[in-house]
Short mmCIF file of C-alpha atoms in Angstrom, two decimals:
data_model
loop_
_atom_site.label_atom_id
_atom_site.label_comp_id
_atom_site.label_asym_id
_atom_site.label_seq_id
_atom_site.Cartn_x
_atom_site.Cartn_y
_atom_site.Cartn_z
CA SER N 1 16.32 32.37 13.00
CA THR N 2 18.96 34.32 14.95
CA ASN N 3 18.34 31.78 17.74
CA VAL N 4 18.77 28.95 15.24
CA ARG N 5 22.03 30.48 13.98
CA ASN N 6 23.33 30.95 17.54
CA VAL N 7 22.47 27.37 18.51
CA LEU N 8 24.12 26.03 15.36
CA LYS N 9 27.13 28.33 15.84
CA SER N 10 27.55 27.13 19.44
CA ILE N 11 28.09 23.58 18.16
CA GLY N 12 30.39 24.69 15.36
CA ILE N 13 27.91 24.76 12.46
CA THR N 14 27.55 27.72 10.13
CA ILE N 15 24.88 28.17 7.50
CA ARG N 16 26.10 28.32 3.92
CA SER N 17 24.16 28.27 0.70
CA ALA N 18 25.26 26.36 -2.37
CA THR N 19 23.24 28.71 -4.59
CA GLU N 20 23.47 32.07 -2.81
CA PRO N 21 26.45 34.33 -2.05
CA SER N 22 27.96 33.90 1.39
CA VAL N 23 26.11 35.70 4.18
CA ILE N 24 28.06 38.37 5.96
CA ASP N 25 27.59 39.37 9.60
CA THR N 26 25.54 42.54 9.06
CA LYS N 27 21.87 43.29 9.59
CA GLU N 28 21.30 42.77 5.85
CA GLY N 29 23.31 39.55 5.89
CA ARG N 30 21.41 38.22 8.89
CA PHE N 31 18.14 39.14 7.17
CA MET N 32 19.21 37.26 4.03
CA GLU N 33 20.26 34.27 6.13
CA SER N 34 16.85 34.23 7.85
CA LEU N 35 15.09 34.57 4.52
CA LEU N 36 17.07 31.67 3.01
CA VAL N 37 16.25 29.43 5.98
CA MET N 38 12.55 30.32 5.74
CA LEU N 39 12.50 29.72 1.98
CA GLY N 40 14.04 26.30 2.54
CA GLN N 41 11.41 25.51 5.15
CA LEU N 42 8.63 26.67 2.80
CA ASP N 43 10.01 24.44 0.04
CA ASN N 44 10.23 21.42 2.38
CA GLU N 45 6.67 21.94 3.65
CA GLY N 46 5.39 22.24 0.07
CA LYS N 47 7.06 18.95 -0.86
CA ALA N 48 5.57 17.30 2.24
CA GLU N 49 2.06 18.45 1.24
CA VAL N 50 2.49 17.05 -2.27
CA THR N 51 3.73 13.73 -0.84
CA VAL N 52 0.75 13.44 1.53
CA ASP N 53 -1.67 14.37 -1.29
CA ASN N 54 -0.14 11.66 -3.48
CA MET N 55 -0.39 9.09 -0.69
CA LYS N 56 -4.07 10.02 -0.12
CA SER N 57 -4.75 9.64 -3.83
CA LEU N 58 -3.12 6.20 -3.95
CA ALA N 59 -5.00 5.02 -0.84
CA LEU N 60 -8.35 6.23 -2.21
CA GLN N 61 -7.63 4.20 -5.37
CA GLY N 62 -7.13 1.08 -3.21
CA TYR N 63 -3.33 0.80 -3.23
CA TRP N 64 -1.58 -0.49 -0.08
CA GLN N 65 1.34 1.72 1.04
CA HIS N 66 2.37 0.17 4.33
CA PRO N 67 4.46 -2.81 5.37
CA PRO N 68 2.55 -6.00 4.66
CA VAL N 69 0.32 -7.46 7.37
CA VAL N 70 0.41 -11.14 8.37
CA GLY N 71 -0.85 -13.21 5.46
CA TYR N 72 0.37 -10.87 2.75
CA VAL N 73 3.61 -9.89 1.01
CA PRO N 74 4.33 -6.65 -0.86
CA PHE N 75 3.39 -6.74 -4.52
CA LYS N 76 3.45 -4.19 -7.35
CA ILE N 77 0.58 -3.94 -9.81
CA GLU N 78 0.19 -1.78 -12.88
CA ASN N 79 -2.34 1.04 -12.88
CA GLU N 80 -4.29 2.04 -15.98
CA LEU N 81 -1.28 4.03 -17.22
CA GLY N 82 1.08 1.08 -16.86
CA ARG N 83 2.84 2.51 -13.78
CA LEU N 84 3.68 0.11 -10.97
CA ARG N 85 1.81 0.81 -7.74
CA PRO N 86 2.06 -0.81 -4.29
CA SER N 87 -0.32 -3.55 -3.29
CA LEU N 88 -0.39 -6.90 -1.51
CA ASN N 89 -0.30 -10.53 -2.58
CA LYS N 90 -1.27 -13.48 -0.40
CA SER N 91 1.65 -15.14 1.37
CA ASP N 92 2.10 -18.72 2.49
CA MET N 93 0.44 -17.69 5.79
CA ALA N 94 -2.80 -16.52 4.10
CA ASP N 95 -4.58 -19.86 4.53
CA LYS N 96 -3.60 -19.93 8.22
CA VAL N 97 -4.91 -16.38 8.72
CA LYS N 98 -8.16 -17.51 7.06
CA GLN N 99 -8.40 -20.51 9.43
CA VAL N 100 -7.95 -18.23 12.46
CA LEU N 101 -10.49 -15.68 11.22
CA GLU N 102 -13.01 -18.41 10.40
CA ARG N 103 -12.49 -19.99 13.83
CA PHE N 104 -13.13 -16.62 15.48
CA SER N 105 -16.29 -16.11 13.40
CA GLN N 106 -17.87 -19.09 15.19
CA GLY N 107 -18.23 -16.73 18.15
CA ASP N 108 -17.31 -19.10 20.96
CA ILE N 109 -13.60 -18.43 21.53
CA THR N 110 -11.64 -15.88 23.56
CA LYS N 111 -8.65 -14.01 22.14
CA ALA N 112 -6.33 -15.98 24.42
CA GLU N 113 -7.78 -19.26 23.11
CA LEU N 114 -7.58 -17.90 19.56
CA ALA N 115 -3.89 -17.05 20.05
CA ARG N 116 -3.30 -20.68 21.13
CA TYR N 117 -5.35 -21.88 18.16
CA ALA N 118 -3.25 -19.68 15.81
CA LYS N 119 -0.08 -21.21 17.25
CA GLY N 120 -1.56 -24.68 16.77
CA VAL N 121 -2.21 -24.08 13.06
CA GLY N 122 1.30 -22.62 12.70
CA LEU N 123 0.38 -18.97 12.07
CA LYS N 124 3.50 -16.83 12.46
CA SER N 125 4.48 -13.22 11.89
CA ARG N 126 6.61 -12.21 8.93
CA TYR N 127 9.54 -12.48 11.36
CA GLY N 128 8.77 -16.13 12.12
CA LYS N 129 7.34 -15.59 15.62
CA PHE N 130 4.05 -16.88 16.97
CA LEU N 131 1.44 -14.17 17.43
CA SER N 132 0.50 -12.54 20.73
CA GLU N 133 -3.07 -11.78 21.77
CA ASP N 134 -2.46 -8.16 20.72
CA SER N 135 -1.38 -9.30 17.26
CA ILE N 136 -4.44 -11.53 16.99
CA HIS N 137 -6.62 -8.57 18.03
CA ARG N 138 -5.08 -6.42 15.25
CA ILE N 139 -5.80 -9.15 12.70
CA LEU N 140 -9.42 -9.38 13.85
CA LYS N 141 -9.92 -5.60 13.55
CA ASN N 142 -8.11 -5.06 10.24
CA PRO N 143 -10.37 -4.65 7.18
CA VAL N 144 -7.40 -5.40 4.89
CA TYR N 145 -8.25 -9.11 5.20
CA ALA N 146 -11.65 -8.47 3.61
CA GLY N 147 -9.96 -6.64 0.73
CA TYR N 148 -10.11 -3.06 1.96
CA VAL N 149 -7.61 -0.25 2.48
CA SER N 150 -8.41 1.77 5.61
CA ASP N 151 -5.84 4.18 7.05
CA LYS N 152 -5.25 7.83 7.84
CA PHE N 153 -5.08 8.57 4.10
CA THR N 154 -8.66 7.26 3.63
CA GLU N 155 -9.74 8.91 6.91
CA TYR N 156 -10.21 5.34 8.19
CA LYS N 157 -13.04 4.69 5.74
CA ASN N 158 -12.98 1.32 3.99
CA VAL N 159 -11.90 1.70 0.37
CA GLU N 160 -12.04 -1.27 -2.00
CA GLY N 161 -8.43 -2.47 -2.21
CA LYS N 162 -6.58 -3.68 -5.28
CA HIS N 163 -5.46 -6.80 -3.38
CA LYS N 164 -7.31 -10.11 -3.07
CA PRO N 165 -9.16 -10.60 0.22
CA ILE N 166 -8.33 -13.52 2.50
CA ILE N 167 -11.90 -13.67 3.86
CA SER N 168 -15.28 -12.73 2.47
CA LYS N 169 -16.72 -9.28 3.10
CA ARG N 170 -19.83 -10.48 4.95
#
């Protein structure tokens, strides 16, 4: 932390505590300064762990905690305790996503052709743009459309989501 203090000092920043007496430039003072910085870091890391644990818990219960994907909009639903939790609701693009996914399920179309098909049915991103082949690929691979939550918080296992699927699970 002496290195941290020197770097900060070189750009005109000094460490002060709102809750502790000012640190003086002695070996004891430098020790206290280092200890205060480390305690702050410990507190921050503890809060980060709690946040990640909470996000894992929500994901494993089927709540969606990310920006909405094409075909959905953010939506809050009540849990069993009456608290609002994040989920998804079908958007005005949901039927178009379903058309594209059903067309792909016929098995006789390339992703490039499917991107053109998606444009033809008017499927657009939430920003109003037509979808690229990469975007189409992400739609095809995403289990959210079958009603699942699958992300780093579920260890990429499919968990039954609280949202309505756009396509069947078969």
